Each structure stands twice: as structure tokens, then as C-alpha cells.
Amino acid sequence: MAKVIQSKLAWALYLLHLLLLISIHGSTSDSISSEGFCAVNNGADCGLPSPYTKILIKGGTVVNAHHKQVADVYIEDGIILSVGPNIRVPDEDIRIIDATGKYVMPGGIDPHTHLDMEFMGTATIDDFFTGQAAALAGGTTMHIDFVIPINGNLTAGFERYKHKASKAAMDYGFHMAITKWDEDVSKDMEVMVRDHGINSFKFFMAYKGALMVNDDLLLEGLKKCKSLGALPMVHAENGDAVVEGQTRMINLGITGPEGHALSRPPVLEAEATARAIRLAAFVNTPLYVVHVMSIDAMEEIAKAKKAGQRVVGEPVVSGLVLDDSWLWHPDFTTASKYVMSPPIRELGHGEALQAALSTGTLQLVGTDHCTFNSTQKAFGLDDFRKIPNGVNGLEERMHVLWDAMVETGKINVMDYVRITSTECARIFNIYPRKGAILEGSDADIIILNPNASFEVSATSHHSRSDTNVYEGRTGRGKVEVTISRGRVVWENDALNVMPGSGKYIKMPPFSYLFDGIDKSDAAYLSSLRAPVKRASAAS
Ligand code: URP
Ligand code: ZN
Ligand code: ZN
């Protein structure tokens, strides 16, 4: 009887909580259907958030980046309270989930997304709600998105993205792009780091006439990042040479999506990667290379790492498992959905990038989720230069990677946790709050059944896009449960997410990548064999 009363009390509290949310966000169904999410989501369910704030996950194999054990995990109010065998808890209002035979892992963290981004004359089709709903359905519980400044202004860009993210349904952080240089930008970088929890800035070495920066700006940016303990990131392609390559293709009469790959070959990615690496070495700052797509670029990173330089290489799922043959597909809608930059490369590059990932040359996997639907892609029907660049991946990353790398024995389950979650948390300085199943960590957790299978299709995915670059892909390993901030948001193939429930995660500067930089700077200064004392010319 007491139990019944208690659970009635829990439901009353839950309903009160719901009323509060409704008063904040408008009617629940309104706020969801105004997104068009449930309506266009091919029948996928948008249910109510789970009432449980106490969860006991029993008997699963709990996996962290360096350890795994069969254990229980107990969660209360969004935090992991204990991890260990046979946890005993009072038998009241606790949701018990049996994870026997399954893996209990930190939720994925995607270091590279573009939700609701204005780009190439349009905007990405997934916003902070639909993109995150897709992420949660695929086992990703946090992502870091790129704030694009407005006319170079960082503060204006930050405010715009704060508004865009007000519909967030899971935790997220921000990187910020730097697209021009002056005193205001330099000062605003300090504000972003100090007041807004941004600890990484991205420099586009391509997209001439839009986001691209020159070496002068890159050098200033690298110096500023270093002084702030912020990580510089680069999109590494030679943007001037890309324009030359594009003109070459158009002059040859190659106007279709294959022209995209032909106009920006791996050599342009390798050149920019090498240039950024060398400039970072000159400044003595760590560097993060986003979306490493080719063997050529990866080898530049390998060479620098071998020489002791701190360079982080991020491949993306599309570059790991797809090849460029799709760009030659006779159907434009099919071919154009694979257009992204740097381009998806010829067969062989993906395998090599996977090998580099398994040996640590490349460190973590992103998606560069930047979705445009087929109508948007058709802007470039007669000219590949006008096809909006970008592919999906937020929902697919965890599944596709498990199937491609764990199921094939290329990496083990702990490596999987490292490259999908822990390494990202460490690099962006939020470990062990994120990226681990430890006492005190945020309760962002997935339960993956290695004996179940997944299938990807635009008819069932949660992105707003009408296409999917992994269409028809099946594989082993399925995220059956996603827990975000201590709430079950995905189970039985149904989503229970609430716009506005996501939280912004501030990321402090000076991650481990900066440890010892002061010492190597001092060693450099003391090694300088100058100035030379010379007698004056007159004497
Ligand atoms: O094609 C891509 N990668 N689109 C997103 C913007 C970028 O370059 O990261
Ligand atoms: Zn990029
Ligand atoms: Zn990107």
C-alpha cells in the first residue's frame, strides 16, 4: 500500500513537472508538432519524458575507455551514484533495467556537427531539436556544434546560436569559427573562453569568398588560441587551389557531382594539413584537424605525431566507411547526397583511416553532420559548385562504427568507447563529467545489444532529411536504450524527448593537450643562440 502511495506521489510530482515544462515551452504537443518533427518523422514516436529519476541498470558489461567489468550502475537525478557488482538500493520508485549480455557504455559525444547552420545560400535541415532527437536515437548524448560568427562578429554569432539551441533536447557545447581578424575578434575570443565556456576555435582554409581565412589570419589565430589555452581546429583544404580545380572541371564540361571530387583531390587536403601542422609547430600550439578524409592528410598527421607534435586527427564516419563511387551515380539525387568537403575519397582511403584510428594516429570520430534535403542539393543540378556541402551521420555514427570496427575485430569495445566518447571529453576538457561511467559522472549512458541488428533508412531515421548516405546499410550491434542526463529517452525504438530540456555544457580551457607547453617554450627560448653581442661598426 505504502508503495502504491509513493508511486502515486511520484506520478503527481511528474505531472507537476510536466505542467511546468508546458508553461515554459508552450503545450507539449504544440512545441513538438511545431517542429514538424512527429509529423514528418515517418511514424517515429515522440512520447513524454520518462518520470523516473532513479534508475538501476543491472548485470551489464560496463565499459570505460581503459576497463570493463560486469557491474550494476545506479543513477539518481542525472548523476551516476555508484558502479559495482550487486548494488542494493531501496525498493521504491526505481526503474530497473536488465542489461544482462549487453554493453553499458558512456553515451557518444560527437565533436563535429552543424545544426541549423546557414551555409551555401541555405540552412541545414536539422535544427537543435531534430538533430539531437536523431542523435539520441543513435546513442549519442552530447555534441559540439560550430558557432558561425555574423559578419565576423563572435558575440553576435554566439547570441544567434544560443537562440537556435533553445530547443535543445540533450547536452551540447560550442566551438566557434573565426572568419575575420581585428582587435574586436581578438578580444571577443577572450570573452568566449572566459565567460561562455568555448575552448576551441575553427579556421576554414577553404570556402573562398565565404568562410576561408588566409595564412596571416591563421597565424594570428594560432597565437591567440595558444595564449588562451583554446584548441585551434582547421578545415584543411587549399581553398585557392580548390577554386582553380573547380574552374578546370567546369571548363572540361564536368558539371555533375563527380566534378566535386575531381576538383579537390587529396593533394589539396594534404597540402593544407601540412601547412597548418607546420604553422602550429612554429607557434608551438596543439592543433586539431577536423574531417581527415584522405591517406595523404592522415600521413601528414602521422609524420607530425612521430616527431612529437600534438596534433589531433578527427576522421568522420562517412570518410571511414563510404567511397567516392557514389558521386558517379547516374541519378543526381543519389550522387549529390554524397557531396561534402573534403570529398569522400576513392576506395582504400576509408580502410586506411580505420587502421590509423585503431593504432591511435587518428584519435576520435565525428560526423560533420550537415544535412540538406534533396531539394536543397538540387540547387546544384547544373553546377556541382552550388550543391550544398554536407552529409548526415549523427544518428548513424555509433551503429556504423560498431559494425565496421568492433564487429570486424579492428578495435575492441574499450577502444570503441575511447574513440566515440572518452577522447572527445578529454580533448575538450569535460572528462570525467562526460565520457565515462564513473561515480559522479553525468548519467549519459547507452545500452548496446551486440546480438541485435540495425538497419538505416530515410524512411525510419529521425533526421528531417529525405535522404540518408547510409541508406540500406544493415549491421550488428544496436543501441537499445539511451539515457540522457539520467532520463530514459530512447527505448523500444521510441523517443521520449522534450525540446528545451538540453543543457549547454561550458568547456574550460587548457586541456591536457596544453600540459608542458610552457616548458617547451622555455626550452626553445633558452636554445636561441642570439642575440650576438657585436662591436659597433665605428670601433
Ligand atoms: O561538407 C561539409 N563538410 N560541410 C560542413 C562544413 C564543413 O566544412 O565542415
Ligand atoms: Zn569543414
Ligand atoms: Zn564541419
Coordinates of C-alpha atoms and ligand atoms in Angstrom, one line a residue:
M1 CA 0.0 0.0 0.0
A2 CA 2.8 2.4 1.0
K3 CA 4.5 1.6 -2.3
V4 CA 1.3 2.5 -4.2
I5 CA 1.0 5.8 -2.4
Q6 CA 4.7 6.5 -3.1
S7 CA 4.4 5.8 -6.7
K8 CA 1.2 7.9 -6.9
L9 CA 3.2 10.7 -5.3
A10 CA 5.9 10.2 -7.9
W11 CA 3.4 10.5 -10.7
A12 CA 1.8 13.6 -9.2
L13 CA 5.2 15.2 -9.0
Y14 CA 5.9 14.1 -12.5
L15 CA 2.7 15.7 -13.8
L16 CA 3.6 18.8 -11.9
H17 CA 7.0 18.8 -13.6
L18 CA 5.2 18.4 -16.9
L19 CA 2.9 21.3 -16.3
L20 CA 5.9 23.4 -15.5
L21 CA 7.6 22.4 -18.7
I22 CA 4.5 23.1 -20.7
S23 CA 4.3 26.6 -19.2
I24 CA 7.9 27.1 -20.2
H25 CA 7.7 25.6 -23.7
G26 CA 4.1 26.0 -24.6
S27 CA 1.9 23.0 -25.0
T28 CA 4.0 19.8 -25.2
S29 CA 2.4 18.6 -28.4
D30 CA 2.4 22.1 -29.8
S31 CA 6.1 22.5 -29.2
I32 CA 6.8 19.2 -30.8
S33 CA 4.5 19.4 -33.7
S34 CA 5.5 23.0 -34.4
E35 CA 8.9 21.4 -35.1
G36 CA 7.1 19.3 -37.7
F37 CA 9.0 16.5 -36.1
C38 CA 6.5 13.9 -35.2
A39 CA 4.5 14.7 -38.4
V40 CA 7.4 14.2 -40.8
N41 CA 9.1 11.6 -38.8
N42 CA 7.6 8.6 -40.6
G43 CA 5.7 7.4 -37.6
A44 CA 8.5 7.5 -35.1
D45 CA 7.1 8.3 -31.7
C46 CA 7.7 11.4 -29.6
G47 CA 6.5 10.4 -26.2
L48 CA 6.5 12.0 -22.8
P49 CA 9.7 12.2 -20.9
S50 CA 10.3 9.3 -18.5
P51 CA 9.2 10.0 -15.0
Y52 CA 12.0 8.1 -13.4
T53 CA 14.9 10.0 -11.9
K54 CA 16.3 6.8 -10.2
I55 CA 17.5 4.0 -12.4
L56 CA 19.4 0.8 -11.7
I57 CA 21.0 -0.8 -14.7
K58 CA 21.6 -4.4 -13.7
G59 CA 24.1 -7.0 -14.9
G60 CA 25.5 -5.4 -18.0
T61 CA 29.2 -5.2 -19.0
V62 CA 30.1 -1.7 -18.0
V63 CA 32.7 -0.3 -20.4
N64 CA 35.1 2.6 -19.9
A65 CA 38.0 3.5 -22.2
H66 CA 40.5 1.5 -20.1
H67 CA 38.4 -1.0 -18.3
K68 CA 35.4 -3.2 -18.5
Q69 CA 33.6 -5.2 -15.8
V70 CA 30.2 -6.9 -15.3
A71 CA 28.5 -4.5 -12.9
D72 CA 25.4 -2.6 -12.0
V73 CA 25.1 1.2 -12.4
Y74 CA 22.9 3.3 -10.1
I75 CA 21.7 6.7 -11.2
E76 CA 19.9 9.4 -9.3
D77 CA 18.9 12.9 -10.6
G78 CA 21.1 12.7 -13.7
I79 CA 24.3 11.6 -11.9
I80 CA 25.9 8.2 -11.6
L81 CA 25.9 7.5 -7.9
S82 CA 27.5 4.0 -7.9
V83 CA 29.1 1.4 -10.2
G84 CA 29.8 -2.1 -8.9
P85 CA 28.6 -5.6 -8.6
N86 CA 25.2 -6.3 -7.0
I87 CA 24.3 -2.8 -6.0
R88 CA 21.4 -2.8 -3.5
V89 CA 19.0 0.1 -3.4
P90 CA 15.7 0.7 -1.6
D91 CA 12.9 -0.8 -3.5
E92 CA 10.9 2.3 -4.3
D93 CA 10.3 4.4 -7.4
I94 CA 13.3 3.0 -9.1
R95 CA 13.3 1.9 -12.7
I96 CA 15.3 -1.3 -13.1
I97 CA 16.7 -2.1 -16.4
D98 CA 18.2 -5.6 -17.1
A99 CA 21.3 -5.2 -19.2
T100 CA 22.5 -8.9 -19.0
G101 CA 24.5 -9.8 -22.1
K102 CA 24.7 -6.2 -23.2
Y103 CA 27.2 -3.4 -23.1
V104 CA 26.6 -0.4 -20.8
M105 CA 28.7 2.5 -22.2
P106 CA 29.1 6.2 -22.0
G107 CA 26.8 8.0 -24.4
G108 CA 28.5 9.0 -27.6
I109 CA 29.9 12.5 -27.9
D110 CA 30.1 13.9 -31.4
P111 CA 32.8 16.6 -31.7
H112 CA 31.6 17.9 -35.1
T113 CA 28.1 18.9 -36.1
H114 CA 26.4 21.7 -38.0
L115 CA 22.8 22.1 -36.8
D116 CA 20.7 24.9 -38.1
M117 CA 23.7 26.4 -39.9
E118 CA 23.3 28.9 -42.7
F119 CA 25.6 27.7 -45.4
M120 CA 25.9 28.0 -49.2
G121 CA 22.7 30.0 -49.6
T122 CA 20.5 27.8 -47.5
A123 CA 20.4 26.3 -44.0
T124 CA 21.0 22.8 -42.7
I125 CA 17.7 20.9 -42.4
D126 CA 18.3 19.5 -38.9
D127 CA 18.0 22.0 -36.1
F128 CA 18.9 21.6 -32.5
F129 CA 15.8 19.5 -31.8
T130 CA 15.6 17.2 -34.8
G131 CA 19.3 16.7 -35.0
Q132 CA 19.5 15.9 -31.3
A133 CA 16.5 13.6 -31.5
A134 CA 18.3 11.7 -34.2
A135 CA 21.5 11.7 -32.1
L136 CA 19.7 10.2 -29.1
A137 CA 18.0 7.5 -31.2
G138 CA 21.5 6.5 -32.3
G139 CA 23.2 6.6 -28.9
T140 CA 24.9 10.0 -28.9
T141 CA 24.1 12.1 -25.8
M142 CA 26.3 15.1 -26.4
H143 CA 27.6 17.0 -29.4
I144 CA 29.7 20.1 -30.1
D145 CA 28.4 22.4 -32.8
F146 CA 30.2 25.2 -34.6
V147 CA 29.0 28.7 -34.0
I148 CA 29.4 30.8 -37.1
P149 CA 30.0 34.5 -36.4
I150 CA 27.8 37.1 -38.0
N151 CA 29.9 39.2 -40.4
G152 CA 32.9 38.1 -38.4
N153 CA 31.3 39.2 -35.1
L154 CA 31.7 36.5 -32.4
T155 CA 29.3 37.9 -29.9
A156 CA 26.5 38.2 -32.4
G157 CA 27.2 34.7 -33.6
F158 CA 27.1 33.3 -30.1
E159 CA 23.8 35.0 -29.3
R160 CA 22.3 33.7 -32.5
Y161 CA 23.4 30.1 -31.7
K162 CA 22.2 30.4 -28.1
H163 CA 18.8 31.1 -29.5
K164 CA 19.0 28.3 -32.1
A165 CA 19.9 25.9 -29.3
S166 CA 17.0 26.9 -27.0
K167 CA 15.1 23.9 -28.4
A168 CA 17.9 21.5 -27.4
A169 CA 16.9 18.1 -26.1
M170 CA 20.3 16.9 -24.9
D171 CA 23.6 18.3 -23.7
Y172 CA 25.7 20.3 -26.2
G173 CA 28.7 22.6 -26.4
F174 CA 30.1 25.0 -28.9
H175 CA 33.2 25.5 -30.9
M176 CA 33.5 28.9 -32.7
A177 CA 34.6 29.7 -36.2
I178 CA 36.9 32.6 -36.8
T179 CA 36.3 34.2 -40.2
K180 CA 38.0 37.6 -40.0
W181 CA 40.7 39.2 -37.8
D182 CA 40.8 42.5 -35.9
E183 CA 41.1 43.8 -32.4
D184 CA 37.4 43.1 -31.6
V185 CA 37.7 39.5 -32.7
S186 CA 40.8 39.0 -30.7
K187 CA 39.1 40.5 -27.6
D188 CA 35.9 38.5 -28.2
M189 CA 37.9 35.3 -28.3
E190 CA 38.9 36.1 -24.7
V191 CA 35.3 36.7 -23.7
M192 CA 34.2 33.4 -25.4
V193 CA 36.8 31.4 -23.4
R194 CA 36.4 33.3 -20.1
D195 CA 32.6 33.8 -20.0
H196 CA 31.0 31.4 -22.4
G197 CA 32.8 28.1 -22.0
I198 CA 34.2 27.9 -25.5
N199 CA 37.6 26.3 -25.6
S200 CA 38.2 25.7 -29.4
F201 CA 38.2 27.9 -32.5
K202 CA 37.9 26.7 -36.0
F203 CA 39.7 28.1 -39.1
F204 CA 38.4 27.2 -42.5
M205 CA 41.3 27.0 -45.0
A206 CA 38.7 26.5 -47.8
Y207 CA 35.4 28.0 -48.9
K208 CA 37.0 31.0 -50.6
G209 CA 34.9 34.1 -50.5
A210 CA 32.8 32.8 -47.6
L211 CA 34.4 31.3 -44.5
M212 CA 38.0 30.9 -45.7
V213 CA 40.9 32.5 -43.9
N214 CA 44.5 33.2 -45.2
D215 CA 47.8 32.2 -43.5
D216 CA 48.1 35.6 -42.0
L217 CA 44.8 35.2 -40.1
L218 CA 45.6 31.6 -39.3
L219 CA 48.9 32.6 -37.7
E220 CA 47.2 35.3 -35.6
G221 CA 44.5 32.9 -34.6
L222 CA 47.0 30.1 -33.6
K223 CA 48.9 32.6 -31.4
K224 CA 45.7 33.8 -29.8
C225 CA 44.4 30.3 -29.2
K226 CA 47.6 29.3 -27.6
S227 CA 47.6 32.3 -25.2
L228 CA 44.0 31.4 -24.2
G229 CA 44.6 27.6 -23.8
A230 CA 42.0 27.1 -26.5
L231 CA 42.4 24.5 -29.2
P232 CA 42.7 25.7 -32.8
M233 CA 40.9 23.5 -35.3
V234 CA 41.3 23.5 -39.1
H235 CA 39.3 22.5 -42.1
A236 CA 42.3 21.7 -44.1
E237 CA 42.0 22.2 -47.9
N238 CA 43.8 24.7 -50.1
G239 CA 40.8 27.0 -50.9
D240 CA 42.6 28.9 -53.6
A241 CA 43.6 25.7 -55.4
V242 CA 40.0 24.3 -54.9
V243 CA 38.6 27.3 -56.9
E244 CA 41.2 26.6 -59.6
G245 CA 40.2 22.9 -59.7
Q246 CA 36.5 23.8 -59.9
T247 CA 37.1 26.1 -62.9
R248 CA 39.2 23.4 -64.5
M249 CA 36.3 20.9 -64.2
I250 CA 33.6 23.4 -65.5
N251 CA 35.9 24.2 -68.5
L252 CA 36.1 20.5 -69.2
G253 CA 32.3 20.4 -69.2
I254 CA 32.1 18.3 -66.0
T255 CA 29.2 19.9 -64.1
G256 CA 27.8 17.0 -62.1
P257 CA 28.6 15.8 -58.5
E258 CA 31.7 13.8 -59.7
G259 CA 33.2 17.2 -60.5
H260 CA 33.2 17.9 -56.8
A261 CA 35.6 15.1 -56.1
L262 CA 37.7 15.8 -59.2
S263 CA 38.1 19.5 -58.3
R264 CA 39.5 19.0 -54.8
P265 CA 41.8 15.9 -54.8
P266 CA 43.7 14.6 -51.8
V267 CA 46.8 16.6 -52.6
L268 CA 44.9 19.8 -51.7
E269 CA 43.9 18.3 -48.4
A270 CA 47.4 17.1 -47.7
E271 CA 48.9 20.5 -48.6
A272 CA 46.7 22.4 -46.2
T273 CA 47.0 19.8 -43.5
A274 CA 50.8 20.0 -43.7
R275 CA 50.7 23.8 -43.8
A276 CA 48.5 24.0 -40.7
I277 CA 50.6 21.5 -38.9
R278 CA 53.8 23.4 -39.7
L279 CA 52.4 26.7 -38.6
A280 CA 51.2 25.1 -35.4
A281 CA 54.7 23.8 -34.8
F282 CA 56.1 27.2 -35.5
V283 CA 53.8 28.7 -32.8
N284 CA 54.2 25.6 -30.6
T285 CA 50.5 25.1 -30.0
P286 CA 48.4 21.9 -30.2
L287 CA 46.2 21.5 -33.4
Y288 CA 43.0 19.6 -34.2
V289 CA 42.4 18.7 -37.8
V290 CA 38.7 18.1 -38.5
H291 CA 37.3 15.6 -41.0
V292 CA 40.5 13.9 -42.1
M293 CA 39.3 12.3 -45.4
S294 CA 42.5 11.0 -47.1
I295 CA 45.5 8.8 -46.6
D296 CA 47.5 11.8 -47.8
A297 CA 46.3 14.1 -44.9
M298 CA 46.5 11.3 -42.4
E299 CA 50.1 10.6 -43.3
E300 CA 50.9 14.3 -42.6
I301 CA 49.4 13.9 -39.1
A302 CA 51.3 10.6 -38.6
K303 CA 54.6 12.3 -39.5
A304 CA 54.0 15.2 -37.1
K305 CA 53.0 12.9 -34.3
K306 CA 56.0 10.8 -34.8
A307 CA 58.1 13.9 -34.4
G308 CA 56.4 14.6 -31.1
Q309 CA 53.9 17.3 -32.2
R310 CA 50.5 17.5 -30.6
V311 CA 48.1 17.1 -33.5
V312 CA 44.7 15.5 -33.1
G313 CA 43.2 13.9 -36.2
E314 CA 39.4 13.5 -36.5
P315 CA 38.1 11.2 -39.2
V316 CA 34.3 11.2 -39.8
V317 CA 32.1 8.2 -40.3
S318 CA 31.4 9.0 -44.0
G319 CA 35.2 9.1 -44.7
L320 CA 35.7 5.8 -42.8
V321 CA 33.0 3.7 -44.5
L322 CA 32.0 5.2 -47.8
D323 CA 33.8 5.7 -51.1
D324 CA 33.5 8.2 -53.9
S325 CA 31.9 5.9 -56.4
W326 CA 28.5 7.3 -55.3
L327 CA 29.5 10.6 -56.8
W328 CA 29.4 9.0 -60.3
H329 CA 25.9 7.6 -59.7
P330 CA 23.7 8.4 -62.8
D331 CA 20.9 9.6 -60.6
F332 CA 21.6 13.2 -59.5
T333 CA 19.6 13.0 -56.2
T334 CA 21.6 9.9 -55.2
A335 CA 25.0 11.3 -56.3
S336 CA 24.5 14.7 -54.8
K337 CA 23.7 13.5 -51.3
Y338 CA 27.4 12.4 -51.0
V339 CA 28.8 15.8 -51.7
M340 CA 30.8 17.0 -48.8
S341 CA 34.2 18.7 -48.2
P342 CA 36.8 17.5 -48.2
P343 CA 35.3 14.9 -50.6
I344 CA 34.6 11.3 -49.7
R345 CA 37.7 9.6 -51.3
E346 CA 38.3 6.6 -53.6
L347 CA 38.1 3.1 -52.2
G348 CA 41.0 2.4 -49.9
H349 CA 41.2 5.6 -48.1
G350 CA 38.5 4.6 -45.6
E351 CA 40.2 1.4 -44.7
A352 CA 43.5 3.2 -44.2
L353 CA 41.8 5.8 -42.0
Q354 CA 40.2 3.0 -39.9
A355 CA 43.7 1.4 -39.5
A356 CA 45.0 4.8 -38.4
L357 CA 42.2 5.1 -35.9
S358 CA 42.9 1.6 -34.5
T359 CA 46.5 2.5 -33.9
G360 CA 46.0 5.9 -32.4
T361 CA 47.3 8.0 -35.3
L362 CA 43.8 9.4 -35.5
Q363 CA 42.1 9.8 -32.2
L364 CA 38.3 10.3 -32.2
V365 CA 35.4 10.0 -34.7
G366 CA 33.0 12.8 -35.6
T367 CA 30.2 13.0 -38.1
D368 CA 30.3 16.6 -39.6
H369 CA 26.5 16.1 -39.6
C370 CA 25.5 18.8 -42.0
T371 CA 22.3 17.7 -43.7
F372 CA 20.5 19.1 -46.7
N373 CA 17.5 17.5 -48.3
S374 CA 17.2 16.6 -52.0
T375 CA 15.5 19.9 -52.9
Q376 CA 18.4 21.8 -51.4
K377 CA 21.0 19.5 -53.0
A378 CA 19.2 20.2 -56.3
F379 CA 20.4 23.9 -56.2
G380 CA 23.5 22.4 -57.9
L381 CA 21.7 20.4 -60.6
D382 CA 23.6 22.1 -63.4
D383 CA 26.7 23.1 -61.4
F384 CA 28.3 21.0 -58.7
R385 CA 29.8 24.1 -57.1
K386 CA 26.2 25.0 -56.0
I387 CA 25.4 21.7 -54.3
P388 CA 25.3 22.5 -50.6
N389 CA 28.2 20.5 -49.0
G390 CA 27.4 18.1 -46.2
V391 CA 26.2 14.6 -45.2
N392 CA 24.2 13.1 -42.3
G393 CA 25.7 10.9 -39.6
L394 CA 24.6 11.9 -36.1
E395 CA 22.1 9.1 -35.8
E396 CA 24.3 6.5 -37.6
R397 CA 27.8 7.1 -36.1
M398 CA 27.6 4.8 -33.2
H399 CA 26.0 1.9 -35.1
V400 CA 28.0 2.1 -38.3
L401 CA 31.3 2.4 -36.3
W402 CA 30.5 -0.6 -34.1
D403 CA 29.6 -2.7 -37.1
A404 CA 32.6 -1.6 -39.2
M405 CA 35.3 -1.7 -36.5
V406 CA 34.2 -3.8 -33.4
E407 CA 32.3 -6.5 -35.2
T408 CA 35.3 -6.9 -37.6
G409 CA 37.8 -7.1 -34.8
K410 CA 39.7 -4.0 -35.8
I411 CA 39.2 -2.5 -32.3
N412 CA 37.8 -3.7 -29.0
V413 CA 34.9 -2.4 -27.1
M414 CA 37.1 -0.2 -24.9
D415 CA 38.7 1.4 -27.9
Y416 CA 35.1 2.0 -29.2
V417 CA 34.3 3.9 -26.1
R418 CA 37.5 5.9 -26.4
I419 CA 37.0 7.0 -30.0
T420 CA 33.3 7.7 -29.7
S421 CA 33.2 9.4 -26.3
T422 CA 36.1 9.5 -23.9
E423 CA 38.7 11.0 -26.1
C424 CA 36.4 13.8 -27.1
A425 CA 35.6 14.5 -23.5
R426 CA 39.3 14.7 -22.7
I427 CA 40.3 16.8 -25.6
F428 CA 37.5 19.3 -24.9
N429 CA 38.2 19.2 -21.1
I430 CA 35.0 17.8 -19.8
Y431 CA 36.2 14.4 -18.7
P432 CA 35.2 12.6 -16.4
R433 CA 32.0 14.5 -16.2
K434 CA 31.4 13.2 -19.7
G435 CA 32.9 10.3 -21.5
A436 CA 32.9 7.9 -18.5
I437 CA 30.8 5.6 -16.4
L438 CA 32.2 6.6 -13.1
E439 CA 30.7 7.7 -9.8
G440 CA 29.9 11.4 -10.1
S441 CA 29.8 11.4 -13.9
D442 CA 26.7 12.7 -15.8
A443 CA 24.3 9.9 -16.4
D444 CA 24.6 9.9 -20.2
I445 CA 24.6 6.2 -20.9
I446 CA 23.7 3.7 -23.7
I447 CA 22.9 0.1 -23.6
L448 CA 24.1 -1.7 -26.7
N449 CA 23.0 -5.2 -27.6
P450 CA 25.7 -6.9 -29.6
N451 CA 23.3 -9.6 -30.8
A452 CA 20.7 -7.3 -32.2
S453 CA 21.0 -5.6 -35.6
F454 CA 20.3 -2.2 -37.1
E455 CA 19.1 -1.0 -40.4
V456 CA 19.4 2.5 -41.8
S457 CA 16.8 4.2 -43.9
A458 CA 15.5 7.7 -44.6
T459 CA 12.0 6.2 -44.1
S460 CA 12.7 5.5 -40.4
H461 CA 15.5 7.8 -39.4
H462 CA 14.9 10.8 -37.2
S463 CA 16.6 13.5 -39.2
R464 CA 14.4 15.8 -41.2
S465 CA 16.3 14.9 -44.4
D466 CA 14.6 12.9 -47.1
T467 CA 17.8 11.1 -47.9
N468 CA 20.5 9.2 -46.0
V469 CA 24.0 8.4 -47.2
Y470 CA 23.9 5.1 -45.3
E471 CA 20.6 4.1 -46.9
G472 CA 20.0 0.3 -46.7
R473 CA 23.1 -0.3 -44.5
T474 CA 22.5 -3.1 -42.0
G475 CA 24.8 -4.4 -39.3
R476 CA 25.2 -5.9 -35.9
G477 CA 25.0 -4.1 -32.6
K478 CA 22.1 -1.9 -31.7
V479 CA 21.6 0.8 -29.2
E480 CA 18.5 -0.4 -27.4
V481 CA 18.4 2.2 -24.6
T482 CA 19.7 5.8 -24.4
I483 CA 19.8 7.6 -21.1
S484 CA 20.4 11.3 -21.3
R485 CA 21.0 13.2 -18.0
G486 CA 19.5 10.4 -16.1
R487 CA 16.3 10.0 -18.1
V488 CA 15.5 7.2 -20.5
V489 CA 14.9 9.0 -23.8
W490 CA 15.2 6.0 -26.2
E491 CA 13.9 2.5 -25.8
N492 CA 11.8 0.0 -27.7
D493 CA 12.6 2.1 -30.8
A494 CA 10.7 5.1 -29.4
L495 CA 11.9 8.5 -28.5
N496 CA 10.9 10.4 -25.3
V497 CA 12.4 13.8 -25.8
M498 CA 11.4 17.3 -24.9
P499 CA 12.6 20.4 -26.7
G500 CA 14.2 22.8 -24.3
S501 CA 15.4 20.1 -21.9
G502 CA 19.0 20.1 -23.2
K503 CA 21.8 21.9 -21.4
Y504 CA 24.7 23.9 -22.6
I505 CA 28.0 22.5 -21.3
K506 CA 30.7 25.0 -20.7
M507 CA 34.2 23.7 -21.6
P508 CA 37.2 25.1 -19.7
P509 CA 40.4 26.0 -21.5
F510 CA 43.9 24.3 -21.0
S511 CA 43.0 20.7 -21.7
Y512 CA 45.7 18.1 -21.2
L513 CA 47.0 19.0 -24.7
F514 CA 48.5 22.1 -23.2
D515 CA 50.4 20.4 -20.4
G516 CA 54.0 21.2 -20.7
I517 CA 53.7 23.8 -23.5
D518 CA 55.2 26.4 -21.2
K519 CA 58.2 24.1 -20.6
S520 CA 58.9 23.6 -24.2
D521 CA 58.5 27.3 -24.8
A522 CA 61.1 27.9 -22.2
A523 CA 63.4 25.3 -23.7
Y524 CA 63.0 27.0 -27.1
L525 CA 63.9 30.4 -25.7
S526 CA 66.9 29.1 -23.9
S527 CA 68.1 27.3 -27.0
L528 CA 68.2 30.5 -29.1
R529 CA 71.8 31.3 -29.9
A530 CA 71.2 35.0 -30.0
P531 CA 71.4 37.9 -29.7
V532 CA 75.1 38.1 -30.6
K533 CA 77.0 41.0 -28.9
R534 CA 78.8 42.8 -31.7
A535 CA 81.2 45.6 -31.6
S536 CA 79.7 48.7 -33.1
A537 CA 80.7 49.3 -36.8
A538 CA 82.6 52.5 -35.9
S539 CA 85.0 51.0 -33.4
Ligands
URP1 O1 30.9 19.5 -46.4 C1 31.0 19.8 -45.3 N1 32.0 19.3 -44.6 N2 30.1 20.7 -44.7 C2 30.1 21.2 -43.5 C3 31.0 22.4 -43.3 C4 32.4 21.9 -43.1 O2 33.3 22.1 -43.9 O3 32.7 21.4 -42.0
ZN2 ZN 34.9 21.6 -42.7
ZN3 ZN 32.1 20.5 -40.5

